[in-house]
CSV table of C-alpha atoms in Angstrom, one decimal:
chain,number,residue,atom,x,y,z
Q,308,UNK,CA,11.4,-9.4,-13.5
Q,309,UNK,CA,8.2,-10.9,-14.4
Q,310,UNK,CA,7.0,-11.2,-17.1
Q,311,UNK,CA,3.2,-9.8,-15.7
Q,312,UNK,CA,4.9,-6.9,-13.3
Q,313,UNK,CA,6.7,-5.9,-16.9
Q,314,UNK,CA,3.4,-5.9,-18.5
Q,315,UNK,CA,1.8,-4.2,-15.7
Q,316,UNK,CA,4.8,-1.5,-15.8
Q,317,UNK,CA,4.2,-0.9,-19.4
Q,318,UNK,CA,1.0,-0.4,-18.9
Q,319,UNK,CA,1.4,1.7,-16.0
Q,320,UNK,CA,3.9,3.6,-18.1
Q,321,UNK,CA,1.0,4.1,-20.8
Q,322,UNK,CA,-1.9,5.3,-18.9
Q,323,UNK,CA,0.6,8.1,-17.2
Q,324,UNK,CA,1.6,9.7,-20.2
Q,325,UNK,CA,-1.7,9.6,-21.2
Q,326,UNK,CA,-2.8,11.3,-18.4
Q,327,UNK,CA,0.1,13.7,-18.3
Q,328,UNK,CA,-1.3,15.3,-21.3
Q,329,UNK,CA,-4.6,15.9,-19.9
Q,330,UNK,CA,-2.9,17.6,-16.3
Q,331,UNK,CA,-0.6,20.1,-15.4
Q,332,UNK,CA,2.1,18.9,-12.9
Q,333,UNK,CA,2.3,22.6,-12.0
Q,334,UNK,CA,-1.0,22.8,-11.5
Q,335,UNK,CA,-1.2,19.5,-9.5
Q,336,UNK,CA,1.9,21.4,-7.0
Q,337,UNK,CA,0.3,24.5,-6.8
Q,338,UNK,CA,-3.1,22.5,-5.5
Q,339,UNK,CA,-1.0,20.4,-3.5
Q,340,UNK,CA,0.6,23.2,-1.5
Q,341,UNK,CA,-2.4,25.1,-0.7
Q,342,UNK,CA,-4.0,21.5,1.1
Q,343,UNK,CA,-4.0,20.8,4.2
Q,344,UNK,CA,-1.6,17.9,5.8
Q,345,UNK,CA,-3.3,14.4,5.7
Q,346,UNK,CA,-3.5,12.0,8.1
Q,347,UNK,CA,-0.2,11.0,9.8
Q,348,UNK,CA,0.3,7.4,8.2
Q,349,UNK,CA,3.6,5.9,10.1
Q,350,UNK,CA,1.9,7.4,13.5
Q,351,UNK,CA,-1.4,5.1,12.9
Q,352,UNK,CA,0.1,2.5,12.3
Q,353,UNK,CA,2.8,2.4,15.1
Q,354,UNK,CA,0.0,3.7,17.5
Q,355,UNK,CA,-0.1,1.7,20.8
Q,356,UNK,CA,-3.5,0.7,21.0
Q,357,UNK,CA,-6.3,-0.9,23.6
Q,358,UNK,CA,-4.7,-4.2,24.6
Q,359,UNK,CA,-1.6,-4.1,22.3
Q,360,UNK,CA,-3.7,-5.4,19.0
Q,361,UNK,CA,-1.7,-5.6,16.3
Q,362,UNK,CA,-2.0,-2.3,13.7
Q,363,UNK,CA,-4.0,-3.5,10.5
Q,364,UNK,CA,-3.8,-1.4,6.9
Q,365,UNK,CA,-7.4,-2.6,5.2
Q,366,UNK,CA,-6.8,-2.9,1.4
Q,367,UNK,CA,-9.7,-2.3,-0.5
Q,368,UNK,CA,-9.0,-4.6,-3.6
Q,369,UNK,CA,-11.7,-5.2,-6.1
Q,370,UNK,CA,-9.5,-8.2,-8.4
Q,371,UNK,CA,-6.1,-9.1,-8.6
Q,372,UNK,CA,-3.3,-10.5,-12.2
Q,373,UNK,CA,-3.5,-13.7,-10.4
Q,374,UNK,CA,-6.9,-14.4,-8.4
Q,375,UNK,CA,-9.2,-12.6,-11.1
Q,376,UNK,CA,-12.7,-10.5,-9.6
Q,377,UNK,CA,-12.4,-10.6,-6.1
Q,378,UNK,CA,-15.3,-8.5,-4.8
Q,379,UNK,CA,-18.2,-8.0,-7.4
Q,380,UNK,CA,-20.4,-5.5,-4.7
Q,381,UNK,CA,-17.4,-3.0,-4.6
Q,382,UNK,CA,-19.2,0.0,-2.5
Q,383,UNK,CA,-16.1,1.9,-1.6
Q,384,UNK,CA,-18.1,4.5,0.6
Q,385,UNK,CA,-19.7,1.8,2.4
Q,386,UNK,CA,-16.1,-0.4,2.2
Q,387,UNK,CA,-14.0,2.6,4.0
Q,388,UNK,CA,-16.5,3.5,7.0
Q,389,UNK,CA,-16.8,-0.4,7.4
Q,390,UNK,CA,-13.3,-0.8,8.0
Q,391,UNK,CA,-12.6,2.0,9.5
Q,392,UNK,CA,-15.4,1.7,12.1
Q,393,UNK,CA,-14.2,-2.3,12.6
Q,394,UNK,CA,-11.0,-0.6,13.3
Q,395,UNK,CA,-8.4,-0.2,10.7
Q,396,UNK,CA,-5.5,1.6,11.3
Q,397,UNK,CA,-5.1,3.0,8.1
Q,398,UNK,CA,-6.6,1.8,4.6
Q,399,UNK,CA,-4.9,0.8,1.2
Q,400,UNK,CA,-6.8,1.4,-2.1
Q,401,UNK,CA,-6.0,-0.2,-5.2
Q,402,UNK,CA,-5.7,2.8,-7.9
Q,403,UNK,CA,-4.1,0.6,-10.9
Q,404,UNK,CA,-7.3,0.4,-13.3
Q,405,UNK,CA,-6.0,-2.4,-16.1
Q,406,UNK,CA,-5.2,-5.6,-13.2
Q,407,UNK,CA,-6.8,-4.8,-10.2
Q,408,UNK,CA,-9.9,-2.2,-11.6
Q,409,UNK,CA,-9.1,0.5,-9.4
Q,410,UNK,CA,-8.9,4.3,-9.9
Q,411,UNK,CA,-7.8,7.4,-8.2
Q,412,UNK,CA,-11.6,8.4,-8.2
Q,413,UNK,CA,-11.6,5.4,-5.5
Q,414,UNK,CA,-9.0,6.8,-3.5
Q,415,UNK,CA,-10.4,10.3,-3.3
Q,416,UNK,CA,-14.0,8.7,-2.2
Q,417,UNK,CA,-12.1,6.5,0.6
Q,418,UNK,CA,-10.0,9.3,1.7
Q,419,UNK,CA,-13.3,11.5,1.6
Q,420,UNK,CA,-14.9,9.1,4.2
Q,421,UNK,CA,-12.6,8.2,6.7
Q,422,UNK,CA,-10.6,10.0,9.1
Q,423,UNK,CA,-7.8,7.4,9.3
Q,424,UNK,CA,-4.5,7.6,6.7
Q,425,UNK,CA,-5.4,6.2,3.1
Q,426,UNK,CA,-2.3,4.5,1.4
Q,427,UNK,CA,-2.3,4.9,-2.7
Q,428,UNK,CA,-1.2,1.4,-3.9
Q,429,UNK,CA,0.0,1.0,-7.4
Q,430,UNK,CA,2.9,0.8,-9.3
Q,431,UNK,CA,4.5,4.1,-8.5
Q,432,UNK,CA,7.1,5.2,-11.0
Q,433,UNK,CA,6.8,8.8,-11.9
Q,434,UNK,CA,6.8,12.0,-9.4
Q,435,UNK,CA,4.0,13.0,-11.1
Q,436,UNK,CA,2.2,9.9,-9.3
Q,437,UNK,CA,3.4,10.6,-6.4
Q,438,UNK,CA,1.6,14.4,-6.9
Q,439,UNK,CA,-1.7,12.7,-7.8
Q,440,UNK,CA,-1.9,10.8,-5.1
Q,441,UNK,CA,-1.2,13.8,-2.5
Q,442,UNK,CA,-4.2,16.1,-4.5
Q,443,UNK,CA,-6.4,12.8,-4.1
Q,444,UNK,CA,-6.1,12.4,-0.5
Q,445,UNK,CA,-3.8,10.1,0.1
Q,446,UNK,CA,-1.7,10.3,3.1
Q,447,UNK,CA,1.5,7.9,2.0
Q,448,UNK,CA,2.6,5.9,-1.3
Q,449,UNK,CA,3.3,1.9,-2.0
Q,450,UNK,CA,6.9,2.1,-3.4
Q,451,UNK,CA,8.0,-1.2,-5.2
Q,452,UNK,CA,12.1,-2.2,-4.4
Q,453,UNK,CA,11.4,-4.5,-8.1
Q,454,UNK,CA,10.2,-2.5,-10.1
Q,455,UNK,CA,12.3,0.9,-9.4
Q,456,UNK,CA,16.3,1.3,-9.7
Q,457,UNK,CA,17.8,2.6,-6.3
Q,458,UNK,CA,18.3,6.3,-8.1
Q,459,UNK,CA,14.6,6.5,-9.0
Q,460,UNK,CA,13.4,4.8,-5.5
Q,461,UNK,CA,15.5,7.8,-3.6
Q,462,UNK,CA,14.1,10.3,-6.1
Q,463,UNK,CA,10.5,8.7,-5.3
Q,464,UNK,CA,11.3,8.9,-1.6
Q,465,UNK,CA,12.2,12.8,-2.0
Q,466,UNK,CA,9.2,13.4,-3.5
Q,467,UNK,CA,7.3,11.9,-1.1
Q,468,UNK,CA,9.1,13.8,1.9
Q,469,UNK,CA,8.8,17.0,0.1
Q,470,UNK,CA,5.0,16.4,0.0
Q,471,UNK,CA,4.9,15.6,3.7
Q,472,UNK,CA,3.7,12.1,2.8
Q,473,UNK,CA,4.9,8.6,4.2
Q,474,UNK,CA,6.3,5.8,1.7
Q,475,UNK,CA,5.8,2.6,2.4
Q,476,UNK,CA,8.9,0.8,0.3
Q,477,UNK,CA,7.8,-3.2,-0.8
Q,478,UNK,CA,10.5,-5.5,-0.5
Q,479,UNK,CA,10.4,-9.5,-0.5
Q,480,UNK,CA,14.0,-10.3,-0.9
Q,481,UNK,CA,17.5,-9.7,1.2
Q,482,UNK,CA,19.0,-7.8,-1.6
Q,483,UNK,CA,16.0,-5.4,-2.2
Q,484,UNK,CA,15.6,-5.1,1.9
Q,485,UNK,CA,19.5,-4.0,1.3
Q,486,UNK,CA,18.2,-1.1,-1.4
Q,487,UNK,CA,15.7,0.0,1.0
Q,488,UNK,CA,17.7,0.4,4.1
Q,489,UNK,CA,20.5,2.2,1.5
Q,490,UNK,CA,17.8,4.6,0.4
Q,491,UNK,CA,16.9,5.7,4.3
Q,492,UNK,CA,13.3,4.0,3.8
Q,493,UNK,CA,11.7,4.5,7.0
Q,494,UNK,CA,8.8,2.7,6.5
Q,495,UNK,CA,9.1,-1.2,5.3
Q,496,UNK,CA,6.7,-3.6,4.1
Q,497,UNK,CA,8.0,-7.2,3.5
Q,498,UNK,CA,5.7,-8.7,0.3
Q,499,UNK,CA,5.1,-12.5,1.2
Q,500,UNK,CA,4.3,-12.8,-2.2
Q,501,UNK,CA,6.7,-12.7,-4.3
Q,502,UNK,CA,5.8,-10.7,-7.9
Q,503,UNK,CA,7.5,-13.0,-10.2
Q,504,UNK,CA,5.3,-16.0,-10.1
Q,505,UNK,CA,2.9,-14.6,-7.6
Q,506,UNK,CA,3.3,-17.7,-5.2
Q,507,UNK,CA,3.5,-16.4,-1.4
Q,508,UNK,CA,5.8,-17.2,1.6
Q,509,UNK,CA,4.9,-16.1,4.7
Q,510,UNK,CA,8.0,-17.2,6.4
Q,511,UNK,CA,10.3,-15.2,4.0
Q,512,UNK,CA,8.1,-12.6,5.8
Q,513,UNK,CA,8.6,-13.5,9.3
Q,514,UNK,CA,12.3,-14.1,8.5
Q,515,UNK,CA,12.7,-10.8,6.9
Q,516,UNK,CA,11.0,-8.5,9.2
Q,517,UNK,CA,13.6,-9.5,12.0
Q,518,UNK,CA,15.8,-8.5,10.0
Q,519,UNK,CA,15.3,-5.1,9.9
Q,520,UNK,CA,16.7,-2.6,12.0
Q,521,UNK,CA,15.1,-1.2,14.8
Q,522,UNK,CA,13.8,2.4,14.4
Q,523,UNK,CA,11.9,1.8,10.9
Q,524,UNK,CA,8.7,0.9,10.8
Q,525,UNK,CA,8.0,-3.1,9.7
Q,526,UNK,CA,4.8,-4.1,7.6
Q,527,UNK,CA,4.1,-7.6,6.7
Q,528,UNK,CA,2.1,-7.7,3.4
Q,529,UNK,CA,-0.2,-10.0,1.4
Q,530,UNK,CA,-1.2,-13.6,2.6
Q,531,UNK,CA,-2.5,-12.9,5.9
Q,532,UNK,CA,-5.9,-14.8,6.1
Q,533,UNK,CA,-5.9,-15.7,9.7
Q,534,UNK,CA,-5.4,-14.6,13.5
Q,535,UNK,CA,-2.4,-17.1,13.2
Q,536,UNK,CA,-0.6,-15.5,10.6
Q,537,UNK,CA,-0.8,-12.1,12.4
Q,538,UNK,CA,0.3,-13.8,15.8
Q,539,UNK,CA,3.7,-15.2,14.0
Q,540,UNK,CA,4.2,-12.2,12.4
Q,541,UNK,CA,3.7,-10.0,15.5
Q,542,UNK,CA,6.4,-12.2,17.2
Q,543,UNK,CA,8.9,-11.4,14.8
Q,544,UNK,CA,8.8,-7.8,15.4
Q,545,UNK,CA,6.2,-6.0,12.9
Q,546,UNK,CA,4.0,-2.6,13.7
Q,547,UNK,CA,1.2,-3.5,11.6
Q,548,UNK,CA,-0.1,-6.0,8.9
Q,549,UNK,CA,-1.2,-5.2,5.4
Q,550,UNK,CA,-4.7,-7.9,5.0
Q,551,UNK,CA,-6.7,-7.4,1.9
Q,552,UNK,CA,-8.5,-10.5,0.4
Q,553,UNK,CA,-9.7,-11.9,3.2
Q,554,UNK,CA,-11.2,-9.4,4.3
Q,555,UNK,CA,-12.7,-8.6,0.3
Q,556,UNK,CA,-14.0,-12.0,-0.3
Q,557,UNK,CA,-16.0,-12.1,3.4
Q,558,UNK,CA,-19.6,-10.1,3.6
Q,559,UNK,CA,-18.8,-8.1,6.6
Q,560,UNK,CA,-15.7,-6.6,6.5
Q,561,UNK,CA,-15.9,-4.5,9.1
Q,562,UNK,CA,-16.6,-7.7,11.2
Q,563,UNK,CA,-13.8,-9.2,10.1
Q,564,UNK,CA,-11.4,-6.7,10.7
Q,565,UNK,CA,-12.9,-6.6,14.5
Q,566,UNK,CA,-12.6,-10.1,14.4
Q,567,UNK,CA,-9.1,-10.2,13.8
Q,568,UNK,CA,-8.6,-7.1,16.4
Q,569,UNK,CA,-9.9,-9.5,19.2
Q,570,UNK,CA,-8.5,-12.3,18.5
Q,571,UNK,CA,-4.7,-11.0,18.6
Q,572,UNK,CA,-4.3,-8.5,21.5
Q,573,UNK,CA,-3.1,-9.7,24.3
């Protein structure tokens, strides 16, 4: 493990018990329960659309460990209906406050605005999480193969199902593929970029996505800049692609997205 995703862990593991003394987890159930079900996430993004275009998840990322402020205008009302209306399938916000300068409060305003699935992405290592996320709107969870043992991941996983939420489970090697597929992950995402040093490898992508069987849902994630990379990653076999940056660092998202929409449907 890295030495960053262990500082980002321990950090993670800090601000949760700090905010596990400020909220009830029964309360956070008993408000859970009484919402209604959020949008279906593995249906948008396996959703057979208008000339077979690829399924995109929009992240909304204001900075990243490794590439620093990425968006300084960080309107996340105006970010969500932009992508949205260009024609995400589903969006992922950034709720990890310390490395990427998200919050929760940004995932309850995306979720608030959109009528497509939001995604909580973070380091999720607690139920508790898991609970936050589902009374802030989201409709599924990132789940991280390298950062969780395969007893918590299956825990995570239960808790996600008995929420009637989707988990999208992060791999980027053969061995943590292996965990996933062992746990009865359903949903997939293969991480070009690999958390230990950060560097990215959209072939390990490619490569891995054929690999996994048919009947779960594949995600290629991170390093996706151009219709290119989403045309070689559609041909191994995946139902949607995870783009964040690129479309961060451009002015007009939402044209972005479209643009990316036109340029790979067949």
């Amino acid at each position: 493990m890295s030495s960053i995703l262990e500082e980002i862990l321990k950090s993670t593991e800090n601000l949760l018990e700090k905010r596990k003394t400020l909220s009830s987890e029964q309360l956070f159930r008993r408000h859970a329960r009484g919402m209604p079900l959020p949008p279906n996430f593995a249906a948008a993004i396996t959703r057979v659309t208008e000339n077979d275009k690829t399924n995109i998840i929009a992240e909304l990322k204001k900075a990243s460990p490794s590439k620093g402020i990425i968006r300084q205008n960080f309107s996340v009302v105006r970010l969500a209906r932009e992508l949205a209306a260009g024609g995400a399938s589903a969006l992922s916000v950034l709720t990890e406050p310390e490395y990427f300068q998200g919050s929760l409060r940004n995932l309850r305003i995306a979720a608030a605005n959109v009528n497509i699935p939001v995604i909580r992405k973070d380091f999720i290592i607690d139920p508790f999480q898991i609970l936050e996320a589902r009374v802030f709107g989201a409709s599924a969870v990132l789940l991280i193969t390298s950062a969780l043992d395969k007893r918590r991941l299956e825990q995570l996983l239960q808790t996600t199902e008995d929420l009637q939420m989707d988990a999208l489970v992060e791999v980027h090697t053969k061995e943590e593929l292996d965990t996933a597929l062992e746990s009865d992950a359903k949903i997939i995402g293969v991480n070009s970029r690999d958390l230990s040093n950060f560097e990215t490898d959209l072939n390990n992508t490619i490569n891995l996505i054929s690999e996994i069987p048919n009947g779960i849902v594949k995600v290629a994630e991170s390093g996706i800049n151009h219709t290119d990379d989403i045309e070689s990653i559609r041909k191994s076999g995946a139902d949607a692609v995870l783009v964040g940056e690129c479309l961060m660092r451009t002015s007009s998202p939402g044209d972005k997205i479209t643009q990316l929409l036109l340029s790979n449907s067949d």
